[in-house]
Amino acid sequence: MQSQSKANQPIIAQLGHPVLRKKAELVDDILSDECQNLIEEMMLAVEKANGVGLAAPQIYQSLQLFIMCSKPSVRYPTAPTMRPTAIINPEIIEVSDELEKGWEGCLSVPSMRGLVPRHKRISVRYYDQNAQMHTRVFDDFIARIFQHELDHLNGLTFIDRLESPRDLVSESYWYEHIANKQ
């Protein structure tokens, strides 16, 4: 379960790498040292990258595991704060009928932003890093993160969810023309 790294920094898989297009495998032993070390490595990686989420395939591990860690940042100034959470073997149980388009970026698709429709509210089930099952309801930005990261576990990126190629912009254009108007 070791990720590829340079100078002790995880390398984030970039769009085009085959690991990002595979359906990830279930995690069998959440409490194993390997899994616990991977979770710790991912928590550090997402913090260093200033992301709000990171899926195991993004660090070359095709496993049903992602980290959610919403917080305000330059990339997401209005993001709510939540403590970093390992989400293992996740599933969406129910979704709201209401979809909402919102701007997303991705550590595996640098320098791009897309206007992506997502369910506004979702009911989910997952295991945490202590192998405890949780059933939760997430809405708005947290629901968006969950859906974005779950897509990575199913071999998808936010680009696959765009309704039109016109909904994709460079991040520099987004910062200059869109970010300040939200």
GROMACS .gro file of N, CA and C in nm:
model
  546
    1MET      N    1   0.080  -0.120   0.000
    1MET     CA    2   0.000   0.000   0.000
    1MET      C    3   0.084   0.127   0.000
    2GLN      N    4   0.207   0.119  -0.039
    2GLN     CA    5   0.291   0.239  -0.041
    2GLN      C    6   0.264   0.319  -0.166
    3SER      N    7   0.249   0.449  -0.151
    3SER     CA    8   0.231   0.536  -0.267
    3SER      C    9   0.368   0.573  -0.321
    4GLN      N   10   0.366   0.622  -0.445
    4GLN     CA   11   0.489   0.669  -0.505
    4GLN      C   12   0.520   0.806  -0.447
    5SER      N   13   0.646   0.833  -0.418
    5SER     CA   14   0.678   0.964  -0.364
    5SER      C   15   0.816   1.009  -0.407
    6LYS      N   16   0.836   1.140  -0.403
    6LYS     CA   17   0.963   1.204  -0.432
    6LYS      C   18   0.998   1.286  -0.310
    7ALA      N   19   1.116   1.265  -0.256
    7ALA     CA   20   1.161   1.344  -0.141
    7ALA      C   21   1.055   1.346  -0.031
    8ASN      N   22   0.996   1.230  -0.003
    8ASN     CA   23   0.895   1.214   0.103
    8ASN      C   24   0.767   1.292   0.079
    9GLN      N   25   0.744   1.342  -0.042
    9GLN     CA   26   0.618   1.409  -0.073
    9GLN      C   27   0.539   1.319  -0.167
   10PRO      N   28   0.414   1.289  -0.132
   10PRO     CA   29   0.333   1.205  -0.222
   10PRO      C   30   0.313   1.274  -0.356
   11ILE      N   31   0.317   1.195  -0.459
   11ILE     CA   32   0.289   1.243  -0.592
   11ILE      C   33   0.141   1.220  -0.617
   12ILE      N   34   0.070   1.322  -0.656
   12ILE     CA   35  -0.072   1.309  -0.688
   12ILE      C   36  -0.085   1.262  -0.833
   13ALA      N   37  -0.157   1.153  -0.854
   13ALA     CA   38  -0.179   1.103  -0.991
   13ALA      C   39  -0.252   1.210  -1.072
   14GLN      N   40  -0.206   1.232  -1.192
   14GLN     CA   41  -0.262   1.336  -1.279
   14GLN      C   42  -0.355   1.273  -1.383
   15LEU      N   43  -0.451   1.351  -1.428
   15LEU     CA   44  -0.548   1.307  -1.528
   15LEU      C   45  -0.474   1.241  -1.644
   16GLY      N   46  -0.518   1.124  -1.681
   16GLY     CA   47  -0.452   1.045  -1.785
   16GLY      C   48  -0.391   0.919  -1.729
   17HIS      N   49  -0.356   0.921  -1.599
   17HIS     CA   50  -0.299   0.800  -1.539
   17HIS      C   51  -0.409   0.695  -1.525
   18PRO      N   52  -0.382   0.571  -1.565
   18PRO     CA   53  -0.485   0.465  -1.562
   18PRO      C   54  -0.546   0.439  -1.424
   19VAL      N   55  -0.474   0.463  -1.315
   19VAL     CA   56  -0.529   0.438  -1.181
   19VAL      C   57  -0.653   0.524  -1.155
   20LEU      N   58  -0.661   0.639  -1.219
   20LEU     CA   59  -0.776   0.729  -1.200
   20LEU      C   60  -0.900   0.682  -1.274
   21ARG      N   61  -0.886   0.583  -1.360
   21ARG     CA   62  -0.999   0.532  -1.438
   21ARG      C   63  -1.043   0.392  -1.396
   22LYS      N   64  -0.982   0.337  -1.292
   22LYS     CA   65  -1.018   0.204  -1.241
   22LYS      C   66  -1.121   0.214  -1.130
   23LYS      N   67  -1.206   0.113  -1.119
   23LYS     CA   68  -1.294   0.103  -1.002
   23LYS      C   69  -1.208   0.049  -0.888
   24ALA      N   70  -1.205   0.120  -0.777
   24ALA     CA   71  -1.121   0.083  -0.664
   24ALA      C   72  -1.178  -0.038  -0.589
   25GLU      N   73  -1.089  -0.113  -0.528
   25GLU     CA   74  -1.126  -0.232  -0.452
   25GLU      C   75  -1.165  -0.196  -0.309
   26LEU      N   76  -1.254  -0.278  -0.250
   26LEU     CA   77  -1.291  -0.259  -0.110
   26LEU      C   78  -1.170  -0.277  -0.020
   27VAL      N   79  -1.169  -0.205   0.090
   27VAL     CA   80  -1.064  -0.222   0.191
   27VAL      C   81  -1.107  -0.337   0.280
   28ASP      N   82  -1.023  -0.440   0.291
   28ASP     CA   83  -1.057  -0.559   0.369
   28ASP      C   84  -1.029  -0.543   0.517
   29ASP      N   85  -0.912  -0.491   0.550
   29ASP     CA   86  -0.871  -0.484   0.690
   29ASP      C   87  -0.836  -0.340   0.727
   30ILE      N   88  -0.937  -0.268   0.771
   30ILE     CA   89  -0.922  -0.126   0.803
   30ILE      C   90  -0.820  -0.104   0.914
   31LEU      N   91  -0.813  -0.195   1.010
   31LEU     CA   92  -0.726  -0.176   1.126
   31LEU      C   93  -0.582  -0.223   1.103
   32SER      N   94  -0.553  -0.273   0.983
   32SER     CA   95  -0.416  -0.317   0.955
   32SER      C   96  -0.321  -0.199   0.958
   33ASP      N   97  -0.195  -0.226   0.988
   33ASP     CA   98  -0.094  -0.121   0.987
   33ASP      C   99  -0.085  -0.055   0.850
   34GLU      N  100  -0.096  -0.135   0.745
   34GLU     CA  101  -0.088  -0.081   0.609
   34GLU      C  102  -0.197   0.023   0.584
   35CYS      N  103  -0.319  -0.012   0.620
   35CYS     CA  104  -0.431   0.080   0.598
   35CYS      C  105  -0.418   0.204   0.686
   36GLN      N  106  -0.382   0.185   0.811
   36GLN     CA  107  -0.367   0.300   0.902
   36GLN      C  108  -0.256   0.393   0.856
   37ASN      N  109  -0.146   0.336   0.805
   37ASN     CA  110  -0.036   0.419   0.753
   37ASN      C  111  -0.080   0.494   0.628
   38LEU      N  112  -0.159   0.428   0.543
   38LEU     CA  113  -0.209   0.494   0.423
   38LEU      C  114  -0.299   0.612   0.460
   39ILE      N  115  -0.386   0.592   0.557
   39ILE     CA  116  -0.474   0.700   0.602
   39ILE      C  117  -0.391   0.818   0.652
   40GLU      N  118  -0.291   0.791   0.733
   40GLU     CA  119  -0.204   0.900   0.784
   40GLU      C  120  -0.133   0.971   0.670
   41GLU      N  121  -0.082   0.895   0.575
   41GLU     CA  122  -0.012   0.953   0.460
   41GLU      C  123  -0.107   1.041   0.379
   42MET      N  124  -0.231   0.995   0.362
   42MET     CA  125  -0.329   1.072   0.286
   42MET      C  126  -0.368   1.200   0.360
   43MET      N  127  -0.380   1.192   0.492
   43MET     CA  128  -0.413   1.312   0.570
   43MET      C  129  -0.304   1.418   0.553
   44LEU      N  130  -0.180   1.375   0.556
   44LEU     CA  131  -0.068   1.468   0.536
   44LEU      C  132  -0.067   1.523   0.394
   45ALA      N  133  -0.091   1.435   0.297
   45ALA     CA  134  -0.087   1.476   0.156
   45ALA      C  135  -0.195   1.580   0.125
   46VAL      N  136  -0.316   1.559   0.173
   46VAL     CA  137  -0.424   1.654   0.143
   46VAL      C  138  -0.399   1.788   0.214
   47GLU      N  139  -0.340   1.781   0.332
   47GLU     CA  140  -0.306   1.904   0.403
   47GLU      C  141  -0.200   1.983   0.327
   48LYS      N  142  -0.093   1.914   0.283
   48LYS     CA  143   0.015   1.980   0.209
   48LYS      C  144  -0.036   2.040   0.079
   49ALA      N  145  -0.131   1.971   0.015
   49ALA     CA  146  -0.184   2.018  -0.113
   49ALA      C  147  -0.293   2.123  -0.096
   50ASN      N  148  -0.331   2.150   0.029
   50ASN     CA  149  -0.436   2.247   0.059
   50ASN      C  150  -0.569   2.208  -0.007
   51GLY      N  151  -0.597   2.077  -0.007
   51GLY     CA  152  -0.720   2.028  -0.066
   51GLY      C  153  -0.828   2.010   0.039
   52VAL      N  154  -0.949   1.982  -0.007
   52VAL     CA  155  -1.060   1.953   0.084
   52VAL      C  156  -1.096   1.804   0.080
   53GLY      N  157  -1.026   1.731  -0.005
   53GLY     CA  158  -1.048   1.587  -0.014
   53GLY      C  159  -0.938   1.524  -0.097
   54LEU      N  160  -0.919   1.395  -0.074
   54LEU     CA  161  -0.818   1.318  -0.149
   54LEU      C  162  -0.859   1.172  -0.146
   55ALA      N  163  -0.864   1.111  -0.263
   55ALA     CA  164  -0.900   0.970  -0.274
   55ALA      C  165  -0.775   0.885  -0.293
   56ALA      N  166  -0.778   0.763  -0.241
   56ALA     CA  167  -0.662   0.674  -0.251
   56ALA      C  168  -0.612   0.657  -0.394
   57PRO      N  169  -0.699   0.645  -0.496
   57PRO     CA  170  -0.645   0.634  -0.632
   57PRO      C  171  -0.559   0.754  -0.672
   58GLN      N  172  -0.581   0.868  -0.611
   58GLN     CA  173  -0.501   0.985  -0.644
   58GLN      C  174  -0.357   0.972  -0.596
   59ILE      N  175  -0.333   0.880  -0.504
   59ILE     CA  176  -0.194   0.851  -0.466
   59ILE      C  177  -0.160   0.707  -0.504
   60TYR      N  178  -0.218   0.662  -0.616
   60TYR     CA  179  -0.186   0.536  -0.682
   60TYR      C  180  -0.229   0.412  -0.606
   61GLN      N  181  -0.324   0.425  -0.515
   61GLN     CA  182  -0.377   0.310  -0.441
   61GLN      C  183  -0.523   0.290  -0.479
   62SER      N  184  -0.550   0.185  -0.552
   62SER     CA  185  -0.686   0.162  -0.602
   62SER      C  186  -0.770   0.095  -0.492
   63LEU      N  187  -0.801   0.174  -0.390
   63LEU     CA  188  -0.877   0.127  -0.273
   63LEU      C  189  -0.993   0.221  -0.245
   64GLN      N  190  -1.099   0.167  -0.188
   64GLN     CA  191  -1.220   0.245  -0.155
   64GLN      C  192  -1.197   0.324  -0.026
   65LEU      N  193  -1.121   0.430  -0.038
   65LEU     CA  194  -1.082   0.512   0.076
   65LEU      C  195  -1.060   0.655   0.028
   66PHE      N  196  -1.118   0.750   0.103
   66PHE     CA  197  -1.084   0.889   0.076
   66PHE      C  198  -1.088   0.968   0.206
   67ILE      N  199  -1.026   1.085   0.201
   67ILE     CA  200  -1.022   1.178   0.313
   67ILE      C  201  -1.107   1.299   0.277
   68MET      N  202  -1.192   1.342   0.371
   68MET     CA  203  -1.265   1.468   0.356
   68MET      C  204  -1.214   1.560   0.466
   69CYS      N  205  -1.182   1.684   0.429
   69CYS     CA  206  -1.128   1.778   0.528
   69CYS      C  207  -1.159   1.921   0.486
   70SER      N  208  -1.285   1.953   0.484
   70SER     CA  209  -1.327   2.085   0.440
   70SER      C  210  -1.278   2.194   0.535
   71LYS      N  211  -1.234   2.303   0.474
   71LYS     CA  212  -1.192   2.422   0.548
   71LYS      C  213  -1.178   2.536   0.450
   72PRO      N  214  -1.202   2.659   0.494
   72PRO     CA  215  -1.183   2.772   0.403
   72PRO      C  216  -1.037   2.781   0.357
   73SER      N  217  -1.019   2.814   0.232
   73SER     CA  218  -0.884   2.827   0.175
   73SER      C  219  -0.892   2.920   0.055
   74VAL      N  220  -0.780   2.945  -0.007
   74VAL     CA  221  -0.778   3.027  -0.127
   74VAL      C  222  -0.862   2.960  -0.236
   75ARG      N  223  -0.854   2.828  -0.245
   75ARG     CA  224  -0.928   2.755  -0.347
   75ARG      C  225  -1.078   2.751  -0.317
   76TYR      N  226  -1.113   2.743  -0.188
   76TYR     CA  227  -1.254   2.734  -0.147
   76TYR      C  228  -1.277   2.826  -0.028
   77PRO      N  229  -1.286   2.957  -0.051
   77PRO     CA  230  -1.293   3.055   0.058
   77PRO      C  231  -1.417   3.043   0.148
   78THR      N  232  -1.526   2.991   0.096
   78THR     CA  233  -1.649   2.983   0.177
   78THR      C  234  -1.675   2.842   0.229
   79ALA      N  235  -1.577   2.753   0.219
   79ALA     CA  236  -1.596   2.615   0.264
   79ALA      C  237  -1.619   2.609   0.414
   80PRO      N  238  -1.711   2.523   0.458
   80PRO     CA  239  -1.729   2.505   0.602
   80PRO      C  240  -1.611   2.426   0.659
   81THR      N  241  -1.594   2.434   0.789
   81THR     CA  242  -1.484   2.363   0.854
   81THR      C  243  -1.532   2.230   0.909
   82MET      N  244  -1.458   2.125   0.878
   82MET     CA  245  -1.482   1.993   0.936
   82MET      C  246  -1.347   1.929   0.962
   83ARG      N  247  -1.340   1.847   1.064
   83ARG     CA  248  -1.211   1.783   1.093
   83ARG      C  249  -1.182   1.678   0.986
   84PRO      N  250  -1.055   1.653   0.956
   84PRO     CA  251  -1.021   1.551   0.857
   84PRO      C  252  -1.082   1.416   0.896
   85THR      N  253  -1.146   1.353   0.800
   85THR     CA  254  -1.217   1.228   0.826
   85THR      C  255  -1.184   1.127   0.718
   86ALA      N  256  -1.146   1.006   0.759
   86ALA     CA  257  -1.125   0.896   0.666
   86ALA      C  258  -1.260   0.833   0.636
   87ILE      N  259  -1.289   0.816   0.509
   87ILE     CA  260  -1.414   0.756   0.462
   87ILE      C  261  -1.374   0.628   0.388
   88ILE      N  262  -1.418   0.513   0.441
   88ILE     CA  263  -1.374   0.384   0.388
   88ILE      C  264  -1.494   0.302   0.343
   89ASN      N  265  -1.481   0.240   0.227
   89ASN     CA  266  -1.587   0.158   0.166
   89ASN      C  267  -1.721   0.233   0.166
   90PRO      N  268  -1.722   0.355   0.112
   90PRO     CA  269  -1.843   0.439   0.118
   90PRO      C  270  -1.950   0.398   0.018
   91GLU      N  271  -2.071   0.434   0.051
   91GLU     CA  272  -2.181   0.418  -0.044
   91GLU      C  273  -2.283   0.529  -0.019
   92ILE      N  274  -2.347   0.569  -0.126
   92ILE     CA  275  -2.458   0.664  -0.115
   92ILE      C  276  -2.586   0.582  -0.109
   93ILE      N  277  -2.664   0.607  -0.005
   93ILE     CA  278  -2.788   0.533   0.018
   93ILE      C  279  -2.905   0.602  -0.050
   94GLU      N  280  -2.907   0.734  -0.042
   94GLU     CA  281  -3.019   0.811  -0.096
   94GLU      C  282  -2.968   0.948  -0.138
   95VAL      N  283  -3.030   1.004  -0.242
   95VAL     CA  284  -2.993   1.138  -0.289
   95VAL      C  285  -3.118   1.224  -0.300
   96SER      N  286  -3.100   1.353  -0.284
   96SER     CA  287  -3.211   1.447  -0.305
   96SER      C  288  -3.238   1.458  -0.455
   97ASP      N  289  -3.358   1.494  -0.489
   97ASP     CA  290  -3.390   1.519  -0.630
   97ASP      C  291  -3.323   1.648  -0.677
   98GLU      N  292  -3.301   1.738  -0.582
   98GLU     CA  293  -3.246   1.869  -0.616
   98GLU      C  294  -3.097   1.860  -0.648
   99LEU      N  295  -3.063   1.905  -0.769
   99LEU     CA  296  -2.924   1.915  -0.810
   99LEU      C  297  -2.882   2.061  -0.803
  100GLU      N  298  -2.756   2.083  -0.775
  100GLU     CA  299  -2.703   2.219  -0.771
  100GLU      C  300  -2.569   2.220  -0.843
  101LYS      N  301  -2.552   2.315  -0.933
  101LYS     CA  302  -2.424   2.329  -1.002
  101LYS      C  303  -2.331   2.412  -0.915
  102GLY      N  304  -2.207   2.366  -0.905
  102GLY     CA  305  -2.107   2.438  -0.829
  102GLY      C  306  -1.969   2.417  -0.890
  103TRP      N  307  -1.880   2.512  -0.863
  103TRP     CA  308  -1.744   2.505  -0.918
  103TRP      C  309  -1.660   2.407  -0.838
  104GLU      N  310  -1.591   2.318  -0.911
  104GLU     CA  311  -1.501   2.221  -0.850
  104GLU      C  312  -1.365   2.226  -0.919
  105GLY      N  313  -1.265   2.195  -0.839
  105GLY     CA  314  -1.131   2.173  -0.889
  105GLY      C  315  -1.089   2.036  -0.840
  106CYS      N  316  -0.969   1.995  -0.877
  106CYS     CA  317  -0.922   1.863  -0.837
  106CYS      C  318  -0.770   1.862  -0.838
  107LEU      N  319  -0.712   1.800  -0.737
  107LEU     CA  320  -0.567   1.790  -0.729
  107LEU      C  321  -0.509   1.708  -0.844
  108SER      N  322  -0.591   1.622  -0.905
  108SER     CA  323  -0.547   1.541  -1.019
  108SER      C  324  -0.573   1.610  -1.153
  109VAL      N  325  -0.642   1.722  -1.150
  109VAL     CA  326  -0.670   1.800  -1.271
  109VAL      C  327  -0.630   1.944  -1.240
  110PRO      N  328  -0.500   1.968  -1.223
  110PRO     CA  329  -0.456   2.101  -1.181
  110PRO      C  330  -0.485   2.207  -1.286
  111SER      N  331  -0.505   2.327  -1.238
  111SER     CA  332  -0.523   2.445  -1.323
  111SER      C  333  -0.655   2.450  -1.398
  112MET      N  334  -0.752   2.366  -1.360
  112MET     CA  335  -0.883   2.367  -1.426
  112MET      C  336  -0.992   2.372  -1.319
  113ARG      N  337  -1.104   2.432  -1.355
  113ARG     CA  338  -1.225   2.435  -1.272
  113ARG      C  339  -1.343   2.399  -1.361
  114GLY      N  340  -1.439   2.329  -1.302
  114GLY     CA  341  -1.557   2.293  -1.377
  114GLY      C  342  -1.684   2.320  -1.298
  115LEU      N  343  -1.789   2.358  -1.368
  115LEU     CA  344  -1.920   2.382  -1.308
  115LEU      C  345  -1.996   2.250  -1.314
  116VAL      N  346  -2.004   2.183  -1.198
  116VAL     CA  347  -2.050   2.044  -1.191
  116VAL      C  348  -2.184   2.033  -1.118
  117PRO      N  349  -2.283   1.966  -1.178
  117PRO     CA  350  -2.407   1.941  -1.106
  117PRO      C  351  -2.390   1.825  -1.007
  118ARG      N  352  -2.435   1.846  -0.885
  118ARG     CA  353  -2.429   1.741  -0.782
  118ARG      C  354  -2.559   1.744  -0.704
  119HIS      N  355  -2.590   1.631  -0.642
  119HIS     CA  356  -2.707   1.627  -0.553
  119HIS      C  357  -2.679   1.717  -0.433
  120LYS      N  358  -2.777   1.797  -0.397
  120LYS     CA  359  -2.761   1.894  -0.288
  120LYS      C  360  -2.753   1.824  -0.152
  121ARG      N  361  -2.822   1.713  -0.138
  121ARG     CA  362  -2.823   1.640  -0.011
  121ARG      C  363  -2.811   1.491  -0.040
  122ILE      N  364  -2.729   1.423   0.040
  122ILE     CA  365  -2.710   1.279   0.022
  122ILE      C  366  -2.710   1.210   0.159
  123SER      N  367  -2.757   1.088   0.160
  123SER     CA  368  -2.749   1.002   0.277
  123SER      C  369  -2.645   0.895   0.244
  124VAL      N  370  -2.549   0.877   0.334
  124VAL     CA  371  -2.435   0.789   0.304
  124VAL      C  372  -2.408   0.691   0.418
  125ARG      N  373  -2.333   0.588   0.382
  125ARG     CA  374  -2.286   0.492   0.482
  125ARG      C  375  -2.137   0.466   0.451
  126TYR      N  376  -2.057   0.460   0.557
  126TYR     CA  377  -1.913   0.437   0.540
  126TYR      C  378  -1.855   0.389   0.672
  127TYR      N  379  -1.731   0.341   0.666
  127TYR     CA  380  -1.655   0.307   0.785
  127TYR      C  381  -1.550   0.415   0.808
  128ASP      N  382  -1.520   0.440   0.935
  128ASP     CA  383  -1.413   0.535   0.968
  128ASP      C  384  -1.283   0.457   0.989
  129GLN      N  385  -1.176   0.527   1.027
  129GLN     CA  386  -1.047   0.461   1.041
  129GLN      C  387  -1.039   0.368   1.162
  130ASN      N  388  -1.140   0.371   1.248
  130ASN     CA  389  -1.148   0.276   1.361
  130ASN      C  390  -1.239   0.159   1.329
  131ALA      N  391  -1.278   0.147   1.202
  131ALA     CA  392  -1.366   0.039   1.152
  131ALA      C  393  -1.508   0.049   1.208
  132GLN      N  394  -1.548   0.169   1.246
  132GLN     CA  395  -1.685   0.192   1.294
  132GLN      C  396  -1.770   0.238   1.176
  133MET      N  397  -1.889   0.177   1.163
  133MET     CA  398  -1.978   0.218   1.055
  133MET      C  399  -2.056   0.343   1.095
  134HIS      N  400  -2.074   0.431   0.997
  134HIS     CA  401  -2.152   0.554   1.017
  134HIS      C  402  -2.256   0.566   0.907
  135THR      N  403  -2.371   0.616   0.943
  135THR     CA  404  -2.473   0.657   0.846
  135THR      C  405  -2.497   0.804   0.872
  136ARG      N  406  -2.477   0.886   0.769
  136ARG     CA  407  -2.485   1.030   0.786
  136ARG      C  408  -2.560   1.093   0.670
  137VAL      N  409  -2.604   1.214   0.693
  137VAL     CA  410  -2.662   1.297   0.588
  137VAL      C  411  -2.569   1.416   0.570
  138PHE      N  412  -2.528   1.438   0.446
  138PHE     CA  413  -2.445   1.553   0.413
  138PHE      C  414  -2.522   1.640   0.314
  139ASP      N  415  -2.501   1.772   0.325
  139ASP     CA  416  -2.562   1.860   0.227
  139ASP      C  417  -2.462   1.966   0.182
  140ASP      N  418  -2.501   2.035   0.076
  140ASP     CA  419  -2.426   2.146   0.019
  140ASP      C  420  -2.280   2.108  -0.010
  141PHE      N  421  -2.184   2.187   0.038
  141PHE     CA  422  -2.044   2.167   0.001
  141PHE      C  423  -1.989   2.033   0.049
  142ILE      N  424  -2.028   1.989   0.168
  142ILE     CA  425  -1.979   1.861   0.219
  142ILE      C  426  -2.033   1.746   0.133
  143ALA      N  427  -2.158   1.755   0.091
  143ALA     CA  428  -2.214   1.654   0.000
  143ALA      C  429  -2.138   1.656  -0.132
  144ARG      N  430  -2.100   1.773  -0.179
  144ARG     CA  431  -2.024   1.786  -0.304
  144ARG      C  432  -1.889   1.718  -0.291
  145ILE      N  433  -1.819   1.741  -0.180
  145ILE     CA  434  -1.689   1.676  -0.160
  145ILE      C  435  -1.706   1.524  -0.163
  146PHE      N  436  -1.804   1.473  -0.088
  146PHE     CA  437  -1.826   1.329  -0.080
  146PHE      C  438  -1.850   1.272  -0.221
  147GLN      N  439  -1.936   1.335  -0.298
  147GLN     CA  440  -1.967   1.285  -0.432
  147GLN      C  441  -1.844   1.293  -0.524
  148HIS      N  442  -1.768   1.400  -0.513
  148HIS     CA  443  -1.647   1.418  -0.594
  148HIS      C  444  -1.546   1.306  -0.563
  149GLU      N  445  -1.522   1.282  -0.434
  149GLU     CA  446  -1.425   1.181  -0.396
  149GLU      C  447  -1.475   1.039  -0.427
  150LEU      N  448  -1.604   1.016  -0.409
  150LEU     CA  449  -1.661   0.885  -0.444
  150LEU      C  450  -1.646   0.859  -0.594
  151ASP      N  451  -1.660   0.963  -0.674
  151ASP     CA  452  -1.636   0.945  -0.818
  151ASP      C  453  -1.496   0.891  -0.844
  152HIS      N  454  -1.396   0.941  -0.773
  152HIS     CA  455  -1.259   0.890  -0.791
  152HIS      C  456  -1.254   0.739  -0.766
  153LEU      N  457  -1.331   0.691  -0.669
  153LEU     CA  458  -1.329   0.547  -0.638
  153LEU      C  459  -1.397   0.465  -0.747
  154ASN      N  460  -1.475   0.533  -0.830
  154ASN     CA  461  -1.544   0.467  -0.940
  154ASN      C  462  -1.482   0.497  -1.076
  155GLY      N  463  -1.361   0.553  -1.075
  155GLY     CA  464  -1.289   0.578  -1.200
  155GLY      C  465  -1.334   0.701  -1.276
  156LEU      N  466  -1.394   0.797  -1.206
  156LEU     CA  467  -1.443   0.919  -1.270
  156LEU      C  468  -1.373   1.042  -1.211
  157THR      N  469  -1.370   1.149  -1.291
  157THR     CA  470  -1.325   1.278  -1.240
  157THR      C  471  -1.438   1.379  -1.262
  158PHE      N  472  -1.425   1.496  -1.206
  158PHE     CA  473  -1.531   1.597  -1.220
  158PHE      C  474  -1.557   1.631  -1.366
  159ILE      N  475  -1.457   1.617  -1.450
  159ILE     CA  476  -1.474   1.647  -1.592
  159ILE      C  477  -1.581   1.557  -1.653
  160ASP      N  478  -1.591   1.433  -1.606
  160ASP     CA  479  -1.692   1.339  -1.657
  160ASP      C  480  -1.834   1.382  -1.621
  161ARG      N  481  -1.848   1.469  -1.523
  161ARG     CA  482  -1.981   1.514  -1.477
  161ARG      C  483  -2.026   1.645  -1.540
  162LEU      N  484  -1.940   1.710  -1.616
  162LEU     CA  485  -1.978   1.837  -1.677
  162LEU      C  486  -2.094   1.817  -1.774
  163GLU      N  487  -2.186   1.911  -1.776
  163GLU     CA  488  -2.296   1.905  -1.872
  163GLU      C  489  -2.252   1.950  -2.011
  164SER      N  490  -2.149   2.033  -2.015
  164SER     CA  491  -2.100   2.088  -2.141
  164SER      C  492  -1.952   2.121  -2.127
  165PRO      N  493  -1.875   2.109  -2.236
  165PRO     CA  494  -1.734   2.151  -2.230
  165PRO      C  495  -1.721   2.300  -2.196
  166ARG      N  496  -1.826   2.376  -2.220
  166ARG     CA  497  -1.824   2.519  -2.187
  166ARG      C  498  -1.823   2.544  -2.036
  167ASP      N  499  -1.851   2.440  -1.958
  167ASP     CA  500  -1.850   2.452  -1.812
  167ASP      C  501  -1.711   2.428  -1.754
  168LEU      N  502  -1.609   2.420  -1.838
  168LEU     CA  503  -1.471   2.399  -1.795
  168LEU      C  504  -1.390   2.525  -1.825
  169VAL      N  505  -1.320   2.576  -1.723
  169VAL     CA  506  -1.238   2.696  -1.740
  169VAL      C  507  -1.101   2.675  -1.674
  170SER      N  508  -1.006   2.756  -1.714
  170SER     CA  509  -0.876   2.751  -1.647
  170SER      C  510  -0.893   2.808  -1.506
  171GLU      N  511  -0.810   2.762  -1.415
  171GLU     CA  512  -0.819   2.812  -1.278
  171GLU      C  513  -0.783   2.960  -1.271
  172SER      N  514  -0.689   3.004  -1.354
  172SER     CA  515  -0.653   3.146  -1.352
  172SER      C  516  -0.771   3.233  -1.397
  173TYR      N  517  -0.845   3.187  -1.499
  173TYR     CA  518  -0.965   3.260  -1.542
  173TYR      C  519  -1.068   3.258  -1.430
  174TRP      N  520  -1.085   3.144  -1.365
  174TRP     CA  521  -1.182   3.130  -1.256
  174TRP      C  522  -1.151   3.230  -1.144
  175TYR      N  523  -1.024   3.238  -1.103
  175TYR     CA  524  -0.987   3.332  -0.997
  175TYR      C  525  -1.013   3.477  -1.039
  176GLU      N  526  -0.980   3.509  -1.162
  176GLU     CA  527  -0.990   3.647  -1.209
  176GLU      C  528  -1.135   3.691  -1.235
  177HIS      N  529  -1.219   3.602  -1.287
  177HIS     CA  530  -1.352   3.643  -1.334
  177HIS      C  531  -1.470   3.585  -1.257
  178ILE      N  532  -1.448   3.477  -1.184
  178ILE     CA  533  -1.562   3.408  -1.122
  178ILE      C  534  -1.554   3.404  -0.970
  179ALA      N  535  -1.439   3.374  -0.916
  179ALA     CA  536  -1.424   3.352  -0.772
  179ALA      C  537  -1.473   3.470  -0.689
  180ASN      N  538  -1.442   3.590  -0.729
  180ASN     CA  539  -1.479   3.708  -0.652
  180ASN      C  540  -1.627   3.744  -0.662
  181LYS      N  541  -1.698   3.680  -0.752
  181LYS     CA  542  -1.841   3.710  -0.771
  181LYS      C  543  -1.929   3.609  -0.700
  182GLN      N  544  -1.871   3.517  -0.627
  182GLN     CA  545  -1.951   3.416  -0.558
  182GLN      C  546  -1.984   3.459  -0.418
   0.00000   0.00000   0.00000
